[in-house]
mmCIF file of C-alpha atoms in Angstrom:
data_model
loop_
_atom_site.group_PDB
_atom_site.id
_atom_site.type_symbol
_atom_site.label_atom_id
_atom_site.label_comp_id
_atom_site.label_asym_id
_atom_site.label_seq_id
_atom_site.Cartn_x
_atom_site.Cartn_y
_atom_site.Cartn_z
ATOM 1 C CA MET A 1 155.107 96.744 281.424
ATOM 2 C CA ARG A 2 155.741 98.755 278.276
ATOM 3 C CA PHE A 3 152.889 101.022 277.231
ATOM 4 C CA ASP A 4 151.894 103.876 274.960
ATOM 5 C CA LYS A 5 149.681 106.709 276.159
ATOM 6 C CA TYR A 6 147.137 107.941 273.598
ATOM 7 C CA GLN A 7 144.320 110.448 273.686
ATOM 8 C CA GLY A 8 141.296 111.063 271.499
ATOM 9 C CA LEU A 9 139.894 114.539 272.182
ATOM 10 C CA GLY A 10 141.208 114.342 275.737
ATOM 11 C CA ASN A 11 139.729 110.897 276.434
ATOM 12 C CA ASP A 12 143.004 109.188 277.346
ATOM 13 C CA PHE A 13 144.142 105.574 277.373
ATOM 14 C CA VAL A 14 147.079 103.411 278.365
ATOM 15 C CA ILE A 15 147.511 101.003 275.424
ATOM 16 C CA VAL A 16 149.412 97.739 275.867
ATOM 17 C CA ASP A 17 150.464 94.886 273.597
ATOM 18 C CA ALA A 18 148.959 92.166 275.795
ATOM 19 C CA GLN A 19 150.844 89.409 273.960
ATOM 20 C CA ALA A 20 154.166 90.906 274.950
ATOM 21 C CA GLU A 21 153.347 91.776 278.573
ATOM 22 C CA GLN A 22 152.456 89.596 281.547
ATOM 23 C CA ILE A 23 149.386 90.934 283.362
ATOM 24 C CA SER A 24 147.754 88.635 285.891
ATOM 25 C CA ASP A 25 144.580 90.619 286.635
ATOM 26 C CA PHE A 26 143.299 93.072 284.027
ATOM 27 C CA ALA A 27 140.819 94.815 286.344
ATOM 28 C CA CYS A 28 143.411 95.402 289.063
ATOM 29 C CA ALA A 29 145.911 96.551 286.455
ATOM 30 C CA ALA A 30 143.423 99.101 285.114
ATOM 31 C CA ARG A 31 142.799 100.581 288.547
ATOM 32 C CA ALA A 32 146.539 100.821 289.211
ATOM 33 C CA VAL A 33 147.772 102.300 285.937
ATOM 34 C CA CYS A 34 144.807 104.650 285.427
ATOM 35 C CA ASP A 35 145.233 106.290 288.831
ATOM 36 C CA ARG A 36 146.209 109.897 288.151
ATOM 37 C CA ARG A 37 148.255 110.275 291.323
ATOM 38 C CA PHE A 38 149.884 106.888 291.894
ATOM 39 C CA GLY A 39 149.800 105.452 288.361
ATOM 40 C CA ILE A 40 150.170 106.642 284.785
ATOM 41 C CA GLY A 41 146.785 108.343 284.674
ATOM 42 C CA ALA A 42 144.082 107.519 282.131
ATOM 43 C CA ASP A 43 140.371 106.992 281.573
ATOM 44 C CA GLY A 44 140.994 103.390 280.605
ATOM 45 C CA LEU A 45 143.418 100.531 279.956
ATOM 46 C CA VAL A 46 143.339 99.115 276.421
ATOM 47 C CA LEU A 47 144.728 95.615 275.878
ATOM 48 C CA LEU A 48 145.519 94.420 272.359
ATOM 49 C CA TRP A 49 146.265 91.069 270.734
ATOM 50 C CA LYS A 50 147.397 90.971 267.108
ATOM 51 C CA GLN A 51 145.320 88.556 265.024
ATOM 52 C CA PRO A 52 145.605 87.339 261.413
ATOM 53 C CA ASN A 53 142.726 89.544 260.247
ATOM 54 C CA GLY A 54 142.892 92.429 262.684
ATOM 55 C CA VAL A 55 143.339 93.199 266.368
ATOM 56 C CA LYS A 56 141.488 91.924 269.418
ATOM 57 C CA MET A 57 140.726 94.767 271.818
ATOM 58 C CA ARG A 58 139.640 94.676 275.453
ATOM 59 C CA ILE A 59 138.973 97.860 277.404
ATOM 60 C CA PHE A 60 138.928 98.318 281.165
ATOM 61 C CA ASN A 61 137.678 101.532 282.720
ATOM 62 C CA SER A 62 139.597 103.347 285.437
ATOM 63 C CA ASP A 63 137.406 101.673 288.094
ATOM 64 C CA GLY A 64 138.362 98.200 286.801
ATOM 65 C CA SER A 65 135.066 97.448 285.061
ATOM 66 C CA GLU A 66 135.218 96.160 281.494
ATOM 67 C CA ALA A 67 133.562 98.119 278.680
ATOM 68 C CA GLU A 68 132.104 96.461 275.613
ATOM 69 C CA MET A 69 133.845 98.963 273.349
ATOM 70 C CA CYS A 70 134.960 102.586 273.184
ATOM 71 C CA GLY A 71 134.760 104.916 270.217
ATOM 72 C CA ASN A 72 137.680 107.162 271.158
ATOM 73 C CA ALA A 73 139.917 104.169 271.913
ATOM 74 C CA SER A 74 138.908 102.710 268.549
ATOM 75 C CA ARG A 75 140.477 105.724 266.869
ATOM 76 C CA CYS A 76 143.693 105.397 268.885
ATOM 77 C CA VAL A 77 144.249 101.677 268.282
ATOM 78 C CA PRO A 78 144.829 101.844 264.484
ATOM 79 C CA LEU A 79 147.578 104.422 265.025
ATOM 80 C CA PHE A 80 149.172 102.206 267.695
ATOM 81 C CA ALA A 81 148.932 99.137 265.448
ATOM 82 C CA ARG A 82 150.211 100.968 262.352
ATOM 83 C CA GLU A 83 153.288 102.181 264.251
ATOM 84 C CA ARG A 84 154.082 98.573 265.167
ATOM 85 C CA GLY A 85 153.649 97.306 261.619
ATOM 86 C CA TRP A 86 150.665 95.131 262.536
ATOM 87 C CA PHE A 87 148.807 95.947 259.306
ATOM 88 C CA ASP A 88 149.242 97.497 255.879
ATOM 89 C CA GLY A 89 146.857 99.845 254.136
ATOM 90 C CA SER A 90 144.456 102.089 255.973
ATOM 91 C CA ARG A 91 141.730 99.733 257.277
ATOM 92 C CA LEU A 92 141.874 97.696 260.456
ATOM 93 C CA THR A 93 139.156 95.514 262.003
ATOM 94 C CA LEU A 94 138.874 95.507 265.787
ATOM 95 C CA ASP A 95 137.448 92.449 267.535
ATOM 96 C CA THR A 96 135.511 93.813 270.542
ATOM 97 C CA LEU A 97 132.923 92.560 273.011
ATOM 98 C CA ALA A 98 130.401 94.598 270.994
ATOM 99 C CA GLY A 99 131.379 92.781 267.784
ATOM 100 C CA PRO A 100 133.721 93.694 264.916
ATOM 101 C CA ILE A 101 134.495 97.398 264.438
ATOM 102 C CA ILE A 102 135.992 98.585 261.146
ATOM 103 C CA THR A 103 138.368 101.531 261.352
ATOM 104 C CA GLU A 104 140.080 103.533 258.627
ATOM 105 C CA ILE A 105 142.924 106.030 258.890
ATOM 106 C CA ALA A 106 141.307 108.752 256.791
ATOM 107 C CA ASP A 107 144.058 111.371 257.022
ATOM 108 C CA GLU A 108 147.416 110.047 258.205
ATOM 109 C CA LYS A 109 149.061 113.466 258.293
ATOM 110 C CA ASN A 110 146.463 114.832 260.729
ATOM 111 C CA ASN A 111 145.819 111.522 262.542
ATOM 112 C CA LEU A 112 142.150 111.514 261.550
ATOM 113 C CA VAL A 113 140.460 108.132 261.909
ATOM 114 C CA CYS A 114 136.996 107.147 260.707
ATOM 115 C CA VAL A 115 135.237 104.346 262.564
ATOM 116 C CA ASP A 116 132.212 102.377 261.385
ATOM 117 C CA MET A 117 130.398 102.173 264.705
ATOM 118 C CA GLY A 118 127.651 99.914 263.394
ATOM 119 C CA ALA A 119 123.912 100.355 263.730
ATOM 120 C CA PRO A 120 122.407 101.762 266.933
ATOM 121 C CA ARG A 121 120.367 99.335 269.009
ATOM 122 C CA LEU A 122 117.189 100.933 270.165
ATOM 123 C CA THR A 123 115.001 98.485 272.063
ATOM 124 C CA ARG A 124 115.030 98.169 275.831
ATOM 125 C CA GLY A 125 116.154 94.552 275.582
ATOM 126 C CA GLN A 126 119.167 95.470 273.461
ATOM 127 C CA ILE A 127 120.328 98.400 275.578
ATOM 128 C CA PRO A 128 119.500 96.901 278.229
ATOM 129 C CA MET A 129 116.877 98.988 280.034
ATOM 130 C CA ARG A 130 114.077 97.823 282.261
ATOM 131 C CA GLY A 131 110.684 97.485 280.538
ATOM 132 C CA PRO A 132 109.185 95.566 277.577
ATOM 133 C CA ALA A 133 112.130 94.110 275.653
ATOM 134 C CA GLN A 134 110.882 95.084 272.173
ATOM 135 C CA GLU A 135 109.867 98.621 273.129
ATOM 136 C CA LYS A 136 111.976 101.649 272.216
ATOM 137 C CA ALA A 137 112.763 104.170 274.942
ATOM 138 C CA VAL A 138 112.553 107.471 273.044
ATOM 139 C CA ASP A 139 112.028 110.663 275.068
ATOM 140 C CA VAL A 140 110.953 108.734 278.168
ATOM 141 C CA PRO A 141 110.860 110.051 281.758
ATOM 142 C CA LEU A 142 113.414 108.945 284.342
ATOM 143 C CA ARG A 143 113.348 110.015 287.980
ATOM 144 C CA ALA A 144 116.841 110.592 289.369
ATOM 145 C CA ALA A 145 118.784 113.075 291.518
ATOM 146 C CA GLY A 146 115.573 114.604 292.827
ATOM 147 C CA GLN A 147 113.945 115.431 289.515
ATOM 148 C CA THR A 148 112.460 113.896 286.373
ATOM 149 C CA TRP A 149 114.606 113.818 283.246
ATOM 150 C CA ARG A 150 113.445 112.979 279.736
ATOM 151 C CA GLY A 151 115.900 110.971 277.678
ATOM 152 C CA THR A 152 116.416 108.466 274.892
ATOM 153 C CA ALA A 153 118.152 105.133 275.422
ATOM 154 C CA VAL A 154 120.564 103.932 272.741
ATOM 155 C CA SER A 155 123.112 101.127 272.662
ATOM 156 C CA MET A 156 126.237 101.437 270.543
ATOM 157 C CA GLY A 157 127.418 98.084 271.876
ATOM 158 C CA ASN A 158 127.369 99.808 275.271
ATOM 159 C CA PRO A 159 124.395 101.531 276.940
ATOM 160 C CA HIS A 160 123.649 105.269 276.746
ATOM 161 C CA PHE A 161 120.912 107.547 278.028
ATOM 162 C CA VAL A 162 120.796 110.833 276.096
ATOM 163 C CA ILE A 163 119.146 113.836 277.750
ATOM 164 C CA PHE A 164 118.569 117.113 275.882
ATOM 165 C CA VAL A 165 118.932 120.211 278.035
ATOM 166 C CA PRO A 166 118.804 123.963 277.316
ATOM 167 C CA ASP A 167 122.365 124.621 278.559
ATOM 168 C CA VAL A 168 124.929 121.886 279.236
ATOM 169 C CA GLN A 169 127.299 124.315 280.958
ATOM 170 C CA ALA A 170 124.705 125.092 283.631
ATOM 171 C CA LEU A 171 124.446 121.428 284.608
ATOM 172 C CA ASP A 172 126.266 120.019 287.661
ATOM 173 C CA LEU A 173 127.407 116.881 285.875
ATOM 174 C CA ALA A 174 129.161 115.345 288.871
ATOM 175 C CA ALA A 175 126.035 115.691 291.006
ATOM 176 C CA VAL A 176 123.605 114.182 288.483
ATOM 177 C CA GLY A 177 125.651 111.709 286.419
ATOM 178 C CA PRO A 178 126.238 109.029 289.073
ATOM 179 C CA HIS A 179 122.536 108.803 289.932
ATOM 180 C CA ILE A 180 121.539 108.106 286.338
ATOM 181 C CA GLU A 181 124.533 105.810 285.665
ATOM 182 C CA THR A 182 123.479 103.525 288.520
ATOM 183 C CA HIS A 183 119.704 103.886 288.117
ATOM 184 C CA GLU A 184 117.789 100.655 288.671
ATOM 185 C CA ASP A 185 116.319 100.875 285.154
ATOM 186 C CA PHE A 186 119.790 100.065 283.753
ATOM 187 C CA PRO A 187 120.868 96.583 284.934
ATOM 188 C CA GLN A 188 124.358 97.031 283.433
ATOM 189 C CA LYS A 189 124.510 100.728 284.385
ATOM 190 C CA THR A 190 124.655 103.344 281.641
ATOM 191 C CA ASN A 191 126.687 106.141 280.130
ATOM 192 C CA VAL A 192 124.908 109.483 280.425
ATOM 193 C CA GLU A 193 124.989 112.206 277.770
ATOM 194 C CA PHE A 194 123.641 115.718 278.331
ATOM 195 C CA VAL A 195 123.167 117.408 274.976
ATOM 196 C CA GLN A 196 122.328 120.942 273.900
ATOM 197 C CA GLN A 197 121.115 121.442 270.341
ATOM 198 C CA LYS A 198 122.935 124.413 268.797
ATOM 199 C CA ASP A 199 121.337 124.129 265.336
ATOM 200 C CA ALA A 200 120.174 121.467 262.881
ATOM 201 C CA HIS A 201 123.746 120.287 262.305
ATOM 202 C CA THR A 202 125.498 120.962 265.628
ATOM 203 C CA LEU A 203 125.209 119.421 269.071
ATOM 204 C CA ARG A 204 127.055 120.387 272.254
ATOM 205 C CA MET A 205 127.565 117.440 274.578
ATOM 206 C CA ARG A 206 128.965 116.683 278.014
ATOM 207 C CA VAL A 207 129.299 113.134 279.241
ATOM 208 C CA TRP A 208 129.325 111.078 282.424
ATOM 209 C CA GLU A 209 130.919 107.771 281.441
ATOM 210 C CA ARG A 210 130.011 104.517 283.110
ATOM 211 C CA GLY A 211 132.985 103.402 285.181
ATOM 212 C CA ALA A 212 135.067 106.523 284.486
ATOM 213 C CA GLY A 213 133.020 109.575 285.479
ATOM 214 C CA ILE A 214 133.401 112.919 283.701
ATOM 215 C CA THR A 215 135.531 112.621 280.573
ATOM 216 C CA LYS A 216 136.512 115.090 277.874
ATOM 217 C CA ALA A 217 134.858 113.095 275.082
ATOM 218 C CA CYS A 218 132.944 109.928 274.281
ATOM 219 C CA GLY A 219 132.782 108.466 270.771
ATOM 220 C CA THR A 220 129.978 105.998 271.337
ATOM 221 C CA GLY A 221 128.132 108.702 273.280
ATOM 222 C CA SER A 222 128.438 111.121 270.370
ATOM 223 C CA CYS A 223 126.919 108.502 268.068
ATOM 224 C CA ALA A 224 124.134 107.868 270.575
ATOM 225 C CA ALA A 225 123.519 111.622 270.793
ATOM 226 C CA LEU A 226 123.052 111.953 267.036
ATOM 227 C CA ALA A 227 120.774 108.918 266.952
ATOM 228 C CA ALA A 228 118.674 110.411 269.758
ATOM 229 C CA ALA A 229 118.584 113.792 268.001
ATOM 230 C CA VAL A 230 117.320 112.192 264.789
ATOM 231 C CA LEU A 231 114.755 110.044 266.621
ATOM 232 C CA THR A 232 113.360 113.113 268.402
ATOM 233 C CA GLY A 233 113.320 115.277 265.262
ATOM 234 C CA ARG A 234 116.057 117.678 266.303
ATOM 235 C CA THR A 235 118.675 117.210 263.550
ATOM 236 C CA GLY A 236 119.354 115.555 260.237
ATOM 237 C CA ARG A 237 121.490 112.442 259.926
ATOM 238 C CA GLN A 238 124.825 114.308 259.961
ATOM 239 C CA ALA A 239 126.067 116.552 262.734
ATOM 240 C CA SER A 240 129.153 117.879 264.452
ATOM 241 C CA VAL A 241 129.253 117.028 268.147
ATOM 242 C CA ILE A 242 131.174 119.563 270.224
ATOM 243 C CA LEU A 243 132.698 117.945 273.323
ATOM 244 C CA ASP A 244 134.846 119.343 276.113
ATOM 245 C CA GLY A 245 137.889 117.905 274.307
ATOM 246 C CA GLY A 246 137.059 118.864 270.720
ATOM 247 C CA VAL A 247 134.750 117.979 267.829
ATOM 248 C CA LEU A 248 133.600 114.680 266.332
ATOM 249 C CA HIS A 249 131.754 114.379 263.042
ATOM 250 C CA ILE A 250 128.953 111.809 263.069
ATOM 251 C CA ASP A 251 127.146 110.492 259.996
ATOM 252 C CA TRP A 252 124.155 108.114 260.221
ATOM 253 C CA ARG A 253 124.307 106.659 256.740
ATOM 254 C CA GLU A 254 121.612 105.041 254.650
ATOM 255 C CA ASN A 255 122.969 101.549 255.422
ATOM 256 C CA GLY A 256 121.925 102.166 259.039
ATOM 257 C CA HIS A 257 125.478 102.441 260.380
ATOM 258 C CA LEU A 258 126.846 105.418 262.288
ATOM 259 C CA PHE A 259 130.292 106.633 261.198
ATOM 260 C CA MET A 260 132.468 108.691 263.528
ATOM 261 C CA THR A 261 135.445 110.754 262.330
ATOM 262 C CA GLY A 262 137.908 112.525 264.597
ATOM 263 C CA PRO A 263 141.549 112.811 265.665
ATOM 264 C CA ALA A 264 143.722 110.670 267.918
ATOM 265 C CA GLN A 265 147.246 111.286 269.153
ATOM 266 C CA LYS A 266 150.111 109.457 270.779
ATOM 267 C CA VAL A 267 151.200 111.349 273.892
ATOM 268 C CA PHE A 268 154.170 109.367 275.184
ATOM 269 C CA THR A 269 155.695 105.916 275.605
ATOM 270 C CA GLY A 270 156.887 104.543 278.911
ATOM 271 C CA GLU A 271 157.426 101.608 281.224
ATOM 272 C CA TYR A 272 155.305 100.869 284.290
ATOM 273 C CA VAL A 273 157.668 99.246 286.765
ATOM 274 C CA GLU A 274 155.252 97.900 289.392
ATOM 275 C CA LYS A 275 154.199 94.256 289.104
ATOM 276 C CA LEU A 276 150.715 93.751 287.677
#
């Protein structure tokens, strides 16, 4: 199987032209190639199919579970597709399980890609989160890992629970993250963001990703963090989100959509020789 390895702020992916490669079981393939000791090593496997009006994208986490979409992968895919001559111009539409995602290569020299992440979904039914379907879950208590956390639930096509803390570096992410990810209030599990407000325009975030664990960055999580910050009166509608892997710029525009801008980079190309 031929592949390209890409990373977006340290969130890394094995990207494959699924039309050209024969893969019998996507979930098993993800577990094999994402293994950092016996495989290629990645947070996820991204499978692409060229279409007349864009690219179909499916994403499988390192544990084999399928994600609805991924913000960092959405920045990597246009660079992959451009290199293969799959589209002209700067804009590319991605067909995902979360719906169409419009991407734009904003600065080709520096590999900066802007992604229209769509409007955040805020009701418990949309996220999904246990409770009245039409109710928003803003700054609500959640008992997990031996204590009560207050957080805001947001869906960016995939579920997030955003918790503001005084100091993200003091948090034992590996000890707390799994308990919230698998909490019974989230029937499809959830991504977990711990966020420290630095000022009215800057957030510091660490993330426990559903199906992948601790990662260097999360694009959808950064959008969810800004939405939660606005909903709880912490920031304005634009902010820089500082992640372990770098910085994303998030803009919640007047049309209701969140736009994410950040870098992506091709790391290497290779061939996985085991049968998948």
